[in-house]
Amino acid sequence: MRKKLVLLCMFLIVLGGNSRLVVAQEEEFRLVDVDATEETRQLYDYLRELMESEKIMFGQQHAIDEGLTLLGERPRVASEESEIFNAVGDYPAVFGWDTLSIDGFEQPGIEGDIEQSILNTVASFQKAHNLGAIITLSTHPHNFVTGGNFNDTGGNVVDAILPGGSHHQEYLEWLDRIAMVAEKSVDEEGQSIPILLRLFHEQNGSWFWWGSGSTSPDQYKSLFRFTVEYLRDVKDVHNFLYVFSPNSGATGDKEEYLTTFPGESYVDIVGIDSYDQKDDAGSESWLDGLVTNLEMVVDIANDYQKVAVFSEFGYSPQGINETGNVLDWYTRVFNAIQESDQAKQISYMLTWANFGFPDNMFVPYRDVNDDLGGDHELLPDFVEFYNDELTLFSQNLEGIYNREVNVDVIPYDAVLYPIRPTAGEVLTKETTMITFKGIGKEKERLTLEIEGVTNGEIDFKYENPIFQAELPLTSDLNGDEIEVTIRHYDDAELISEETFNYYVALEDVVIDRLDFQNEVSRVKVKANGTYPESDSELSLRETANGLHVQFDEFDASESWQEVKLELEGLDENSLQDTNRIGVTILIPSTATEKYIKAVSQWTYDFERKFGDGLTVTSIQNAESILVDGEEFKRITFTIPMIRPEETSNLAFSVVGENLENWNEFYLENVTLYNQFEFTVDKHTIDNFEIYFGDDNLMNASYASNGDPIQLSLVKDKGIEGEYVLSYAYSIATQGYAGKQISLNQNWQDMTGISLWLSVEPTPERELTVQIRVGNVSYEGYIDLTDGVEGELILPFEDFVAAPWENKPDSKITNDSLADASQFALYIGGDIGEGELLIDNIRVVE
């Protein structure tokens, strides 16, 4: 809410004997931070007023420390050199940096020296402020779990860095650096310099660890909320305005845009990132889509009384070409925006840094040093863009922080939100803690209730500001959807009630455990002999180290040396739920360069052995343990099975492979497990059986690019398994539509991609299969002109590097296949709608 009040404050200013009556305007609006500094409030009011004009500020990332015409020595701390200044004689109105500078990975930071990087970044912020510019800070933190960069999507990072997660402390330390930069960023009078903090942008794409495919919408909201609260409430940072900026997805789709919106109480500025494409830059379709998206962002900003911005844009994701550009591209873009009464309400538009050709040049240069072979061909158009009376650069900015306005901020109510698990997640652990962040009321209480599971409400334990409780999950819930009702109380008064749905797919629920290091009287271990058969029977003897199993020494030439045991007397109900067992043995270390494995059977069908080929274990690499002074190796076999189809005992065998002098082992324990049975293997990319038939759960795994696509699960289409994917697309202004999923797979020794596809003849359309391996994206193509029905195989040798990689000679190698991080399906061609049916996407040998 924001409103202009009646003129309330009047005071007399006397200057040089002349006096004038100054009327201070009163402004009232909401900010994320009710304690925001006066300068931060003034900046916000200025940005809001810009929305009511036709003028738009221009900004650039790394405006004073990156560029082809900059001569200063790196890291160019507080530099006054600028590619844009060299081009037009003025600085941008908005200067952008990233937390990579604070972390030492970008200018003006110094790699390996965080303390100096912080000081350098602060100095550059102060210089930008003195030059009259506004400062934005985006965030590209490296992967806190794997240690990889921000494009490494492995490790379930968001869960790990939120409170209670394995890497929460590392995340807090990283936030502390940001807070330190905010604290030290003061002007010459000691006043805090306002900073626009753009948290975790482009989250609807799948190329960052905080993005779609590796982070659910609710996880993202929790991350955004926690980050704001920590900086504002714990670190007392009060000179931030918080920016929310997804990537351009389905054109004008407000619902999709708001999917990850953390709430109006956590966002001051809404933006969107959108890049053109080199092969068709400045096209009418892209401009139309851009304007539609900006109109949507302005509409959302006005709905929530926020500021609207064009948070990132460029000629292409790789920037401009050295030659062969569309020579009026900048003015095309600006004119298209100005022709829309709504789109032109954005306060600023920011392009990326001039890191260098071929992949990172976003503004043209003037050859001021006579060493580049002349001015860039886009310079005249950029100069025309600069000279437009409606573009604002640094020299055009005035009166931001000395405005005759009193700004009052109305606080938002605090919000209760989940940390983990968030709504719609699949619960895989029998011991699952549910965690919420409270709102800090003195007598705050939280309870949970699960219909049909709990007997009434269960109270959470509270350690300010975190609530935690254990979800009562058992194997009989496997495969079910459960509804957990959360009730929030202030003492005895109910504040709110909300129901969260989860899916239960528990891994390795322990049904029974037999520890043979102690006497186990409730079962009998039966010796079923050996293979090849020996003259003597097996000897079974209870010891403190486990059940000692002795037998005649095997011939070392035998590749299958089997010792067979059977358990009698196990609870029948326990066996009926068993689909996985664990067997731990101690084996003499005399055969350390050999291998051993285990298999299991249900006794009604001894012919079917489970685990063969899955349990082969190197004896040499196993843990060593002393038994009566002799070295043994401890090995645990995990054997997947199917549940028994009739009454049965459990049999299992330990099988050596050409072991010498082997005539004994100790059986330490046998564990019976129940595990939810997903029908996938390590070669499966997606068979669409793992989403419980829930379209929302599936869509949360896939990120969108381009025009609208509706993914849904369809039954009874005659494909193996219960579900097949319906891929309903609509090609419109962007000319393509795509969905992508993040992976963490090893495809070494595989030779191609297989998928089942059904599509009617579709002239002038092509399906692109895009994969990212070895940190490079490659594409394979399927012509849909004549239609397709059945399985297709795309050999890796036919894939080519994606055009935007600028690596035409790059080929997929077996080494690069070790790191398969992304799979995507794109359809392009003529404008129109259609549907594909897709199933069983996998890699093949």
mmCIF file with all atom_site columns, C-alpha atoms in Angstrom, residues 416 436-446 459-469 488:
data_model
loop_
_atom_site.group_PDB
_atom_site.id
_atom_site.type_symbol
_atom_site.label_atom_id
_atom_site.label_alt_id
_atom_site.label_comp_id
_atom_site.label_asym_id
_atom_site.label_entity_id
_atom_site.label_seq_id
_atom_site.pdbx_PDB_ins_code
_atom_site.Cartn_x
_atom_site.Cartn_y
_atom_site.Cartn_z
_atom_site.occupancy
_atom_site.B_iso_or_equiv
_atom_site.pdbx_formal_charge
_atom_site.auth_seq_id
_atom_site.auth_comp_id
_atom_site.auth_asym_id
_atom_site.auth_atom_id
_atom_site.pdbx_PDB_model_num
ATOM 1  C CA . LEU A 1 416 ? 5.136  -18.856 9.706  1.00 0.00 ? 416 LEU A CA 1
ATOM 2  C CA . PHE A 1 436 ? 8.969  -24.682 10.715 1.00 0.00 ? 436 PHE A CA 1
ATOM 3  C CA . LYS A 1 437 ? 10.260 -21.192 11.393 1.00 0.00 ? 437 LYS A CA 1
ATOM 4  C CA . GLY A 1 438 ? 8.062  -19.383 13.881 1.00 0.00 ? 438 GLY A CA 1
ATOM 5  C CA . ILE A 1 439 ? 7.135  -15.714 14.147 1.00 0.00 ? 439 ILE A CA 1
ATOM 6  C CA . GLY A 1 440 ? 8.656  -15.010 17.566 1.00 0.00 ? 440 GLY A CA 1
ATOM 7  C CA . LYS A 1 441 ? 5.544  -14.652 19.724 1.00 0.00 ? 441 LYS A CA 1
ATOM 8  C CA . GLU A 1 442 ? 6.184  -15.261 23.402 1.00 0.00 ? 442 GLU A CA 1
ATOM 9  C CA . LYS A 1 443 ? 3.559  -18.032 23.827 1.00 0.00 ? 443 LYS A CA 1
ATOM 10 C CA . GLU A 1 444 ? 3.695  -19.368 20.290 1.00 0.00 ? 444 GLU A CA 1
ATOM 11 C CA . ARG A 1 445 ? 2.789  -23.075 19.830 1.00 0.00 ? 445 ARG A CA 1
ATOM 12 C CA . LEU A 1 446 ? 2.656  -25.435 16.865 1.00 0.00 ? 446 LEU A CA 1
ATOM 13 C CA . ASP A 1 459 ? 3.124  -30.738 19.854 1.00 0.00 ? 459 ASP A CA 1
ATOM 14 C CA . PHE A 1 460 ? 6.279  -29.425 18.231 1.00 0.00 ? 460 PHE A CA 1
ATOM 15 C CA . LYS A 1 461 ? 9.385  -28.772 20.287 1.00 0.00 ? 461 LYS A CA 1
ATOM 16 C CA . TYR A 1 462 ? 10.353 -25.104 20.201 1.00 0.00 ? 462 TYR A CA 1
ATOM 17 C CA . GLU A 1 463 ? 13.816 -23.569 20.200 1.00 0.00 ? 463 GLU A CA 1
ATOM 18 C CA . ASN A 1 464 ? 13.326 -19.942 19.201 1.00 0.00 ? 464 ASN A CA 1
ATOM 19 C CA . PRO A 1 465 ? 12.622 -19.402 16.372 1.00 0.00 ? 465 PRO A CA 1
ATOM 20 C CA . ILE A 1 466 ? 12.550 -23.046 15.142 1.00 0.00 ? 466 ILE A CA 1
ATOM 21 C CA . PHE A 1 467 ? 9.754  -25.613 15.681 1.00 0.00 ? 467 PHE A CA 1
ATOM 22 C CA . GLN A 1 468 ? 10.522 -29.318 15.174 1.00 0.00 ? 468 GLN A CA 1
ATOM 23 C CA . ALA A 1 469 ? 8.544  -32.563 15.452 1.00 0.00 ? 469 ALA A CA 1
ATOM 24 C CA . HIS A 1 488 ? -0.408 -22.418 14.879 1.00 0.00 ? 488 HIS A CA 1
#
